[in-house]
CSV table of C-alpha atoms in Angstrom, one decimal:
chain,number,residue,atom,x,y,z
H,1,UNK,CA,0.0,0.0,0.0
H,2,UNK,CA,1.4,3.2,-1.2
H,3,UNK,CA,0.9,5.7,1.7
H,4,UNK,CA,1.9,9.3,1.6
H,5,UNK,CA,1.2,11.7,4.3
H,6,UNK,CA,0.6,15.1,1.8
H,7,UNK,CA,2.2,18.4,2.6
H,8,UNK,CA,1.2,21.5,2.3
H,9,UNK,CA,-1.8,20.0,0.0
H,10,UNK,CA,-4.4,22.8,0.2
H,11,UNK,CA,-2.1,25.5,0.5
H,12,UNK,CA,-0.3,24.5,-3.0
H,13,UNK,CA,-3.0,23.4,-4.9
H,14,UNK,CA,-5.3,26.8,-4.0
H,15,UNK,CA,-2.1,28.6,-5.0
H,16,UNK,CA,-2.5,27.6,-8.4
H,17,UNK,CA,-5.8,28.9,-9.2
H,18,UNK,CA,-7.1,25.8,-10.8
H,19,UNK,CA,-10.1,26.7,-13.5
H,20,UNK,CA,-12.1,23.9,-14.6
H,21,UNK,CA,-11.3,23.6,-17.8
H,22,UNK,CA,-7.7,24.5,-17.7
H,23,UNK,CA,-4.4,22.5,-18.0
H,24,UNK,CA,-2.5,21.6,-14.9
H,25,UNK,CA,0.5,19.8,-14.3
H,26,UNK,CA,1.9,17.9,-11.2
H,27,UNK,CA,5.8,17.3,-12.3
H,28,UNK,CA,5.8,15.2,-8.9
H,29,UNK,CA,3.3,12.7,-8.3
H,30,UNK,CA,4.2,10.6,-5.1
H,31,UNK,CA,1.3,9.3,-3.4
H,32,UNK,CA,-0.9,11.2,-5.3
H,33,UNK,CA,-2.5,13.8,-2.7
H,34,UNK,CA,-1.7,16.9,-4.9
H,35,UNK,CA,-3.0,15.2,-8.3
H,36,UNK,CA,-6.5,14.3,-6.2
H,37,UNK,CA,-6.9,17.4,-5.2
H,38,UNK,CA,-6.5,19.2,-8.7
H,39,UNK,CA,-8.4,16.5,-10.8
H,40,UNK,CA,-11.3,16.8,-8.2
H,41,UNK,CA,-11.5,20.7,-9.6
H,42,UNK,CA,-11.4,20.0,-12.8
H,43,UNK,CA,-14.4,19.8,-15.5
H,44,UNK,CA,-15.0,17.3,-18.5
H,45,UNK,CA,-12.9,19.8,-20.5
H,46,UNK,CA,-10.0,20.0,-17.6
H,47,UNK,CA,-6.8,18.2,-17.9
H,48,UNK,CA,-4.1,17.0,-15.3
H,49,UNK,CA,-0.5,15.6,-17.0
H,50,UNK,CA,1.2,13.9,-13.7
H,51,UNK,CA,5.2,13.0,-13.6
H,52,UNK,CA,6.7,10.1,-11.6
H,53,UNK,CA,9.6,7.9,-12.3
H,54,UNK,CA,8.3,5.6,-9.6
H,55,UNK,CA,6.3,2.9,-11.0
H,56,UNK,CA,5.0,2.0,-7.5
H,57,UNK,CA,3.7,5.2,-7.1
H,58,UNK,CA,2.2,5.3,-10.7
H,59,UNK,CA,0.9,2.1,-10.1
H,60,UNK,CA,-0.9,3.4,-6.8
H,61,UNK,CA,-2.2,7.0,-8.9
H,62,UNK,CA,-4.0,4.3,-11.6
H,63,UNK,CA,-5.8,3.4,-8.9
H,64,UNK,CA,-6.7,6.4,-7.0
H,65,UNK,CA,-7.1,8.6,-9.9
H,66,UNK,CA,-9.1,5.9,-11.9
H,67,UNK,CA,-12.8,8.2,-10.5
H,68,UNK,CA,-11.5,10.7,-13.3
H,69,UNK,CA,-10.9,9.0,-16.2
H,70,UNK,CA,-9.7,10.5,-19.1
H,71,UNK,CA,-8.6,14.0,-18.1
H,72,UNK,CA,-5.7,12.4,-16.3
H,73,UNK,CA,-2.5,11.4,-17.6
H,74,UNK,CA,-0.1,9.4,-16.1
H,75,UNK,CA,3.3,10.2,-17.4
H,76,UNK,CA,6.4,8.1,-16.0
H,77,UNK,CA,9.8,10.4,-16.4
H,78,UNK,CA,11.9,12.8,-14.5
H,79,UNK,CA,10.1,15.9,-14.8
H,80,UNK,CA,13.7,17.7,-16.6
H,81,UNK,CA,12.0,16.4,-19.5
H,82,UNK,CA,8.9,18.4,-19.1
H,83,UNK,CA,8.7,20.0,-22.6
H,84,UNK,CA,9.2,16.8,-24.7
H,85,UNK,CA,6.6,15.1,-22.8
H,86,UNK,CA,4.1,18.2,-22.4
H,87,UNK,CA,4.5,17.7,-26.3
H,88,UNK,CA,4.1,13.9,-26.3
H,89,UNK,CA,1.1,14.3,-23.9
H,90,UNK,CA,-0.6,16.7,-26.9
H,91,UNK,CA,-0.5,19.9,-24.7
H,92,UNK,CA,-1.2,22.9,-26.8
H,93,UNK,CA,1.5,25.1,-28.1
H,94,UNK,CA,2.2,28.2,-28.7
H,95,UNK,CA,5.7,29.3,-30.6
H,96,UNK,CA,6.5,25.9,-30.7
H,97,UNK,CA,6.1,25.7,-26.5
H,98,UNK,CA,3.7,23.7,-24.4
H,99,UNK,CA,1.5,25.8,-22.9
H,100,UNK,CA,0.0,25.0,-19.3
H,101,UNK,CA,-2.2,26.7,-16.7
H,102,UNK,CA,0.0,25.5,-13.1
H,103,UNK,CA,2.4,23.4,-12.4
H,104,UNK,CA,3.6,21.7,-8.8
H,105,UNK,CA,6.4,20.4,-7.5
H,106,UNK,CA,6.9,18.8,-4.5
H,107,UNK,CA,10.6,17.9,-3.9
H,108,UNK,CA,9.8,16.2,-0.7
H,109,UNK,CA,10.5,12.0,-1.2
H,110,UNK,CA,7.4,9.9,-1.0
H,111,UNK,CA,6.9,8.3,2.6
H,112,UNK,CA,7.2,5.0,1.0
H,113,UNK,CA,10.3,5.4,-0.3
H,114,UNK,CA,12.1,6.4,2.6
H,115,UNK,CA,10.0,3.6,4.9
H,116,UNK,CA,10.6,1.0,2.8
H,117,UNK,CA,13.7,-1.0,3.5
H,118,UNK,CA,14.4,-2.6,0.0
H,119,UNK,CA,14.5,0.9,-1.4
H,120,UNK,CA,18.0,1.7,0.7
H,121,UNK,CA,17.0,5.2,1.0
H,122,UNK,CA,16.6,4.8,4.7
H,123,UNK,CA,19.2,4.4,7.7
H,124,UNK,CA,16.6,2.9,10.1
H,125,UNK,CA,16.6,-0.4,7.9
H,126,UNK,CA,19.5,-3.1,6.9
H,127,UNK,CA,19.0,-3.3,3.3
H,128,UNK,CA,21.3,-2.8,0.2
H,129,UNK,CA,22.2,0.6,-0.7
H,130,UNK,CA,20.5,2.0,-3.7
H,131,UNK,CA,18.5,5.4,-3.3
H,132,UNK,CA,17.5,5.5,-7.0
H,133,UNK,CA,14.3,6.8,-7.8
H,134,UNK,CA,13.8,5.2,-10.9
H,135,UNK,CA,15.2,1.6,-10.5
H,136,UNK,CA,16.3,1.6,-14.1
H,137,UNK,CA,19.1,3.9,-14.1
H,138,UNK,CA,22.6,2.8,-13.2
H,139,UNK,CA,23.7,5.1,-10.4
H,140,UNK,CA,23.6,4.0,-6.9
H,141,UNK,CA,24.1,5.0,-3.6
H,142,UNK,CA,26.6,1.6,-3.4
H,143,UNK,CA,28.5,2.6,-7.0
H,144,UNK,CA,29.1,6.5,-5.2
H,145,UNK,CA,30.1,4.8,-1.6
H,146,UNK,CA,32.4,2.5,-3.1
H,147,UNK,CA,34.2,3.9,-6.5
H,148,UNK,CA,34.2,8.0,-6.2
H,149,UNK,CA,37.0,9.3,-4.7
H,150,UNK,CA,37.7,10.6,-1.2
H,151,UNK,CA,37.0,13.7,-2.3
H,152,UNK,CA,34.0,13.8,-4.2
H,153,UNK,CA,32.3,12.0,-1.9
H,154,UNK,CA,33.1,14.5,1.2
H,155,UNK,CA,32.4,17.2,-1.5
H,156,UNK,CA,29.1,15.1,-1.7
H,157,UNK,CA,28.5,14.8,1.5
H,158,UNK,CA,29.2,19.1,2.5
H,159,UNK,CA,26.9,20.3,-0.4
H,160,UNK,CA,24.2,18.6,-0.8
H,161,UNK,CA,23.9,17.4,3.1
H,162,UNK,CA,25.4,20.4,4.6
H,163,UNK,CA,27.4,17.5,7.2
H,164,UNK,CA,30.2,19.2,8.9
H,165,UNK,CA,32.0,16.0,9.5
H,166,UNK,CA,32.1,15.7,5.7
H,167,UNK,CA,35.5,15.3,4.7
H,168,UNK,CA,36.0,12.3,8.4
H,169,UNK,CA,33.0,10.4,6.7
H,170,UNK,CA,34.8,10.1,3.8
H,171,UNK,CA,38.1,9.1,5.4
H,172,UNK,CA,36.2,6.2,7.1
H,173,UNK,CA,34.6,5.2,3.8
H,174,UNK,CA,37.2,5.0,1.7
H,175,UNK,CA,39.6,3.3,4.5
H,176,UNK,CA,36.8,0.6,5.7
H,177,UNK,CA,36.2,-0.1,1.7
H,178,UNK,CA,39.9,-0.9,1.3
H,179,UNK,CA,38.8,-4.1,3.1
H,180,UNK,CA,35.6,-5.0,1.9
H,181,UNK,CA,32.9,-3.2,-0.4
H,182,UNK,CA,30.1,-1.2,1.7
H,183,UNK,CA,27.1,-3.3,0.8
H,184,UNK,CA,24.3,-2.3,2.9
H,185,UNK,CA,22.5,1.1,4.9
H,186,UNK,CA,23.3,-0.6,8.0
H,187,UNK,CA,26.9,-0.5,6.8
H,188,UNK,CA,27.2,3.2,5.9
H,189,UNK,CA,25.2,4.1,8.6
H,190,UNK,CA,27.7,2.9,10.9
H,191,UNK,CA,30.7,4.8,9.3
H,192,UNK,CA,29.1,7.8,9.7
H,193,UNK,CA,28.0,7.2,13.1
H,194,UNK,CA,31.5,6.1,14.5
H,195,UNK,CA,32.8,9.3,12.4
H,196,UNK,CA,31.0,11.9,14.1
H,197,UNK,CA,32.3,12.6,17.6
H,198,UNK,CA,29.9,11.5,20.5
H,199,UNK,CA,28.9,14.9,22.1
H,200,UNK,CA,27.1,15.5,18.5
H,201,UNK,CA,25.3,12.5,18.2
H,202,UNK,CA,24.1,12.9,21.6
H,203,UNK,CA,21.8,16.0,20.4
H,204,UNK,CA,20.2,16.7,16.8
H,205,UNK,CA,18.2,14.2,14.5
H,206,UNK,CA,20.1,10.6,13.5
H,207,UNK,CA,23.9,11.1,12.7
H,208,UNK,CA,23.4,9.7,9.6
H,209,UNK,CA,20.3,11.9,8.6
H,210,UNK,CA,22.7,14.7,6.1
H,211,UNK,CA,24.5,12.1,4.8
H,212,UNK,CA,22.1,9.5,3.7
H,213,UNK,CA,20.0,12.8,2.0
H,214,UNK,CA,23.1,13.9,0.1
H,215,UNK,CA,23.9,10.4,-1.5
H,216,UNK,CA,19.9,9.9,-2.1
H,217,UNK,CA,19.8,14.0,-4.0
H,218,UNK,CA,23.5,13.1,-5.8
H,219,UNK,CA,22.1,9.5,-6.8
H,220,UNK,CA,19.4,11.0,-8.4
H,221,UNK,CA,20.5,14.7,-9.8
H,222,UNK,CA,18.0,15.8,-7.8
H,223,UNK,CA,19.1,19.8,-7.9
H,224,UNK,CA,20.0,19.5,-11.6
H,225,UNK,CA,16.8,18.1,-12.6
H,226,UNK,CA,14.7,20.5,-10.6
H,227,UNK,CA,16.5,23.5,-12.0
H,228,UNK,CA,16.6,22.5,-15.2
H,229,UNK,CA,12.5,21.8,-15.1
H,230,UNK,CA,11.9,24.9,-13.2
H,231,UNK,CA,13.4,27.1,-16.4
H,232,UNK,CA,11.4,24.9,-18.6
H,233,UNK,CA,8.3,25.4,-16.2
H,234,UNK,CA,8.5,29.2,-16.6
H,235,UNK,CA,8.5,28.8,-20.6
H,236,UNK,CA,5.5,26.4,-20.6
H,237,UNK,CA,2.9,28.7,-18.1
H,238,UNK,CA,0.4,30.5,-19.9
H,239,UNK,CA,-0.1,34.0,-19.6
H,240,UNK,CA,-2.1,34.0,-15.8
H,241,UNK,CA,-0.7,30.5,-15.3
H,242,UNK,CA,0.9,29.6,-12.1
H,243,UNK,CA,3.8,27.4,-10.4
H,244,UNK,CA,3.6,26.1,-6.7
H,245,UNK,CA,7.1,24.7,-5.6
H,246,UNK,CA,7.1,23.0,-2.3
H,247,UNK,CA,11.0,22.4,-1.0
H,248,UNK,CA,12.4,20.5,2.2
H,249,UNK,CA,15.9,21.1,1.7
H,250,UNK,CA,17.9,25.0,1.3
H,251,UNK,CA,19.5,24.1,-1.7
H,252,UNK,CA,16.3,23.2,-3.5
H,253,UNK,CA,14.7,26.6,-2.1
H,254,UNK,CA,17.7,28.8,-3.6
H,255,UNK,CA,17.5,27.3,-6.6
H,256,UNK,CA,13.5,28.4,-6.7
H,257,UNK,CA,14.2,32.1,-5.1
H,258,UNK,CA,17.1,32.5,-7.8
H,259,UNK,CA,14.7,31.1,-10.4
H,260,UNK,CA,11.7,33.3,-9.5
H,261,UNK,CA,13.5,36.7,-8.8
H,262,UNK,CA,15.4,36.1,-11.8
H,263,UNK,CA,11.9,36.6,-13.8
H,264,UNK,CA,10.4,38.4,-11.6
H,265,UNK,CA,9.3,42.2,-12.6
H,266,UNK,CA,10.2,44.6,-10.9
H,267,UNK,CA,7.6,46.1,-8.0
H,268,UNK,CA,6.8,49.7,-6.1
H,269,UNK,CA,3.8,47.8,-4.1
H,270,UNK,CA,4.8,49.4,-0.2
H,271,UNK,CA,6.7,45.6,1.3
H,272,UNK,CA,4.2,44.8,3.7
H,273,UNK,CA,1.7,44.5,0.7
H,274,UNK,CA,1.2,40.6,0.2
H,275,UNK,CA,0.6,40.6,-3.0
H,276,UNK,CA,1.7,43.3,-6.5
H,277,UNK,CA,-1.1,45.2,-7.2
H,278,UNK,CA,1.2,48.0,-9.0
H,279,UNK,CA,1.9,45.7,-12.0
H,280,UNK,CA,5.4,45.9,-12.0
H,281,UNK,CA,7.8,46.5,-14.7
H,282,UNK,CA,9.8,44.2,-16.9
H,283,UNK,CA,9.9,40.1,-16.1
H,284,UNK,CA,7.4,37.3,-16.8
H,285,UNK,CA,6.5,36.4,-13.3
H,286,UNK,CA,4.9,38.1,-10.2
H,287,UNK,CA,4.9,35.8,-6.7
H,288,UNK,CA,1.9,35.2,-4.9
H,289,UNK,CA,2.4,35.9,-1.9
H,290,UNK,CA,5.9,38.4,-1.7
H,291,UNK,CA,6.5,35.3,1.1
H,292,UNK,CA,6.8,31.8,1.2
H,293,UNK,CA,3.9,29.3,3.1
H,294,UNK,CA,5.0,27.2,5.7
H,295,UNK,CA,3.2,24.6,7.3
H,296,UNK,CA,0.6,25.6,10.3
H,297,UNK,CA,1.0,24.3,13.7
H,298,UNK,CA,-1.5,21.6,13.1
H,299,UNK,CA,0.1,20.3,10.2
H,300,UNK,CA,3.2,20.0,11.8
H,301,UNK,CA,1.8,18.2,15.0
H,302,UNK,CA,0.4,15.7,12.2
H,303,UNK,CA,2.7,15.4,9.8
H,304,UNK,CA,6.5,16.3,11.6
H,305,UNK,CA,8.1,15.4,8.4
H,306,UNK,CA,6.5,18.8,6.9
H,307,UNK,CA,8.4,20.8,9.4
H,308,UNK,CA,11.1,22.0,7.0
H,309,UNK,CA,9.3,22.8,4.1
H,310,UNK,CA,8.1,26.1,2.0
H,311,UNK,CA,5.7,27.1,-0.7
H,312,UNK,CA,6.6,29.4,-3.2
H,313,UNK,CA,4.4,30.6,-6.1
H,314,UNK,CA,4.2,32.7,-9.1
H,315,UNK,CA,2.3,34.0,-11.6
H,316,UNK,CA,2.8,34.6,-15.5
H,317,UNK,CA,2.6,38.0,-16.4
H,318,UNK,CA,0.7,38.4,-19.9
């Protein structure tokens, strides 16, 4: 059973403004709360275009989305390759360009793919380490652990997991792999644990917690593929169209500030306005709010996993 705990569900999906009879996209299907949500707003004439590489979780959306038939479809890719499959999907075009009315991403990983041990994306389960996404591409979590350099793996393990102890991980990898390949989570979690000094692990979440995210987002290109599908995101919004982006991690969230204010136009609205009303100047988006959503209390005591996330929107100037 494919069970996600949704974030930030309402918040998102009233962010993008959904019209009946409009095109939306959700470039990150998961468990399937966002597409739900959106499809159950949408008319006869409505269409949803949903991304996953996951075929678990596809295999889960035929199922829950099956009460709405024809306006959904279920597309299994990494969203970087929005346009091609907008266009493969039959989205309209303009100029040669898709063109959609909203687009979501949620860059949080599915609940089932961090809970389930054959997956290796978790620390709390002995199982081999993979951490891929999609199942049929060749990088792992093992091939990273056990043939990139010293180096690249501490560089690994500073960027994308923001893990002090980086470059003493690393050490310990590459000496305890000397003797025998690192097979298993239950393995790596180990090495980092008996490389980070007592007094830390005594306080904070599990030792292992950075490091196990940075292999899982350097497995799976996870920043390159969101910023390339953001700039293509921007491209395929129709005039009035919006994006929702939910993040969990302050990488992904610079990546969508940078994006935004990149193409954002210019503003004289007073700052404690929340939204433009002046109509700003140059640029092709607008945000909705100035400020990104974070989860409410109640959430939170629901759904602790939420805690580190934000919503950001934007609009498509005409």
């Amino acid at each position: 059973m494919f069970h996600h705990v949704t974030v930030l569900k309402e918040e998102s999906v009233k962010g993008l403004n959904v019209r009946p009879s409009g095109i939306y996209v959700d470039c990150t299907l998961g468990g399937a709360g966002h597409s739900e949500l959106i499809a159950s707003q949408l008319g006869p004439q409505g269409r949803l275009i949903a991304f996953d590489q996951d075929e678990a979780a596809l295999a889960n959306a035929r199922i829950r989305l099956a009460p709405y038939g024809d306006i959904v479809t279920l597309v299994k890719s990494n969203f970087r390759h929005l346009k091609p499959e907008l266009k493969r999907a039959g989205a309209p075009e303009r100029d040669g360009v898709p063109q959609v009315d909203g687009i979501l991403f949620d860059l949080g990983v599915s609940s089932p793919q961090l809970d389930e041990a054959d997956r290796g994306f978790s620390y709390n389960h002995d199982a081999e380490l993979d951490m891929r996404m999609d199942r049929g591409q060749p990088l792992t979590a093992r091939a990273i652990v056990n043939e990139w350099s010293e180096s690249e793996i501490a560089d690994i393990l500073r960027d994308y997991g923001e893990e002090k102890f980086a470059r003493r991980i690393a050490a310990n990898i590459v000496k305890l792999r000397e003797k025998s390949p690192i097979e298993t989570t239950g393995q790596l979690a180990d090495i980092v644990k008996h490389s980070i000094p007592a007094a830390t692990r005594r306080t904070g979440p599990h030792p292992a917690k950075r490091s196990f995210q940075a292999l899982r987002i350097a497995v799976n290109d996870e920043l390159g593929a969101f910023e390339e599908a953001l700039e293509q995101s921007i491209d395929c919004l129709s005039p009035g169209g919006r994006i929702a982006v939910i993040t969990f991690h302050s990488l992904e969230d610079r990546i969508c500030k940078t994006a935004f204010a990149k193409e954002v136009a210019s503003c004289s609205c007073p700052p404690d306005f929340p939204v433009c009303v002046c109509g700003g100047g140059s640029g092709r988006l607008r945000l909705t709010p100035r400020k990104p959503i974070v989860p409410s209390e109640e959430e939170l005591e629901a759904n602790p996993r939420a805690r580190s996330s934000k919503l950001r929107i934007a609009e498509k100037l005409g």
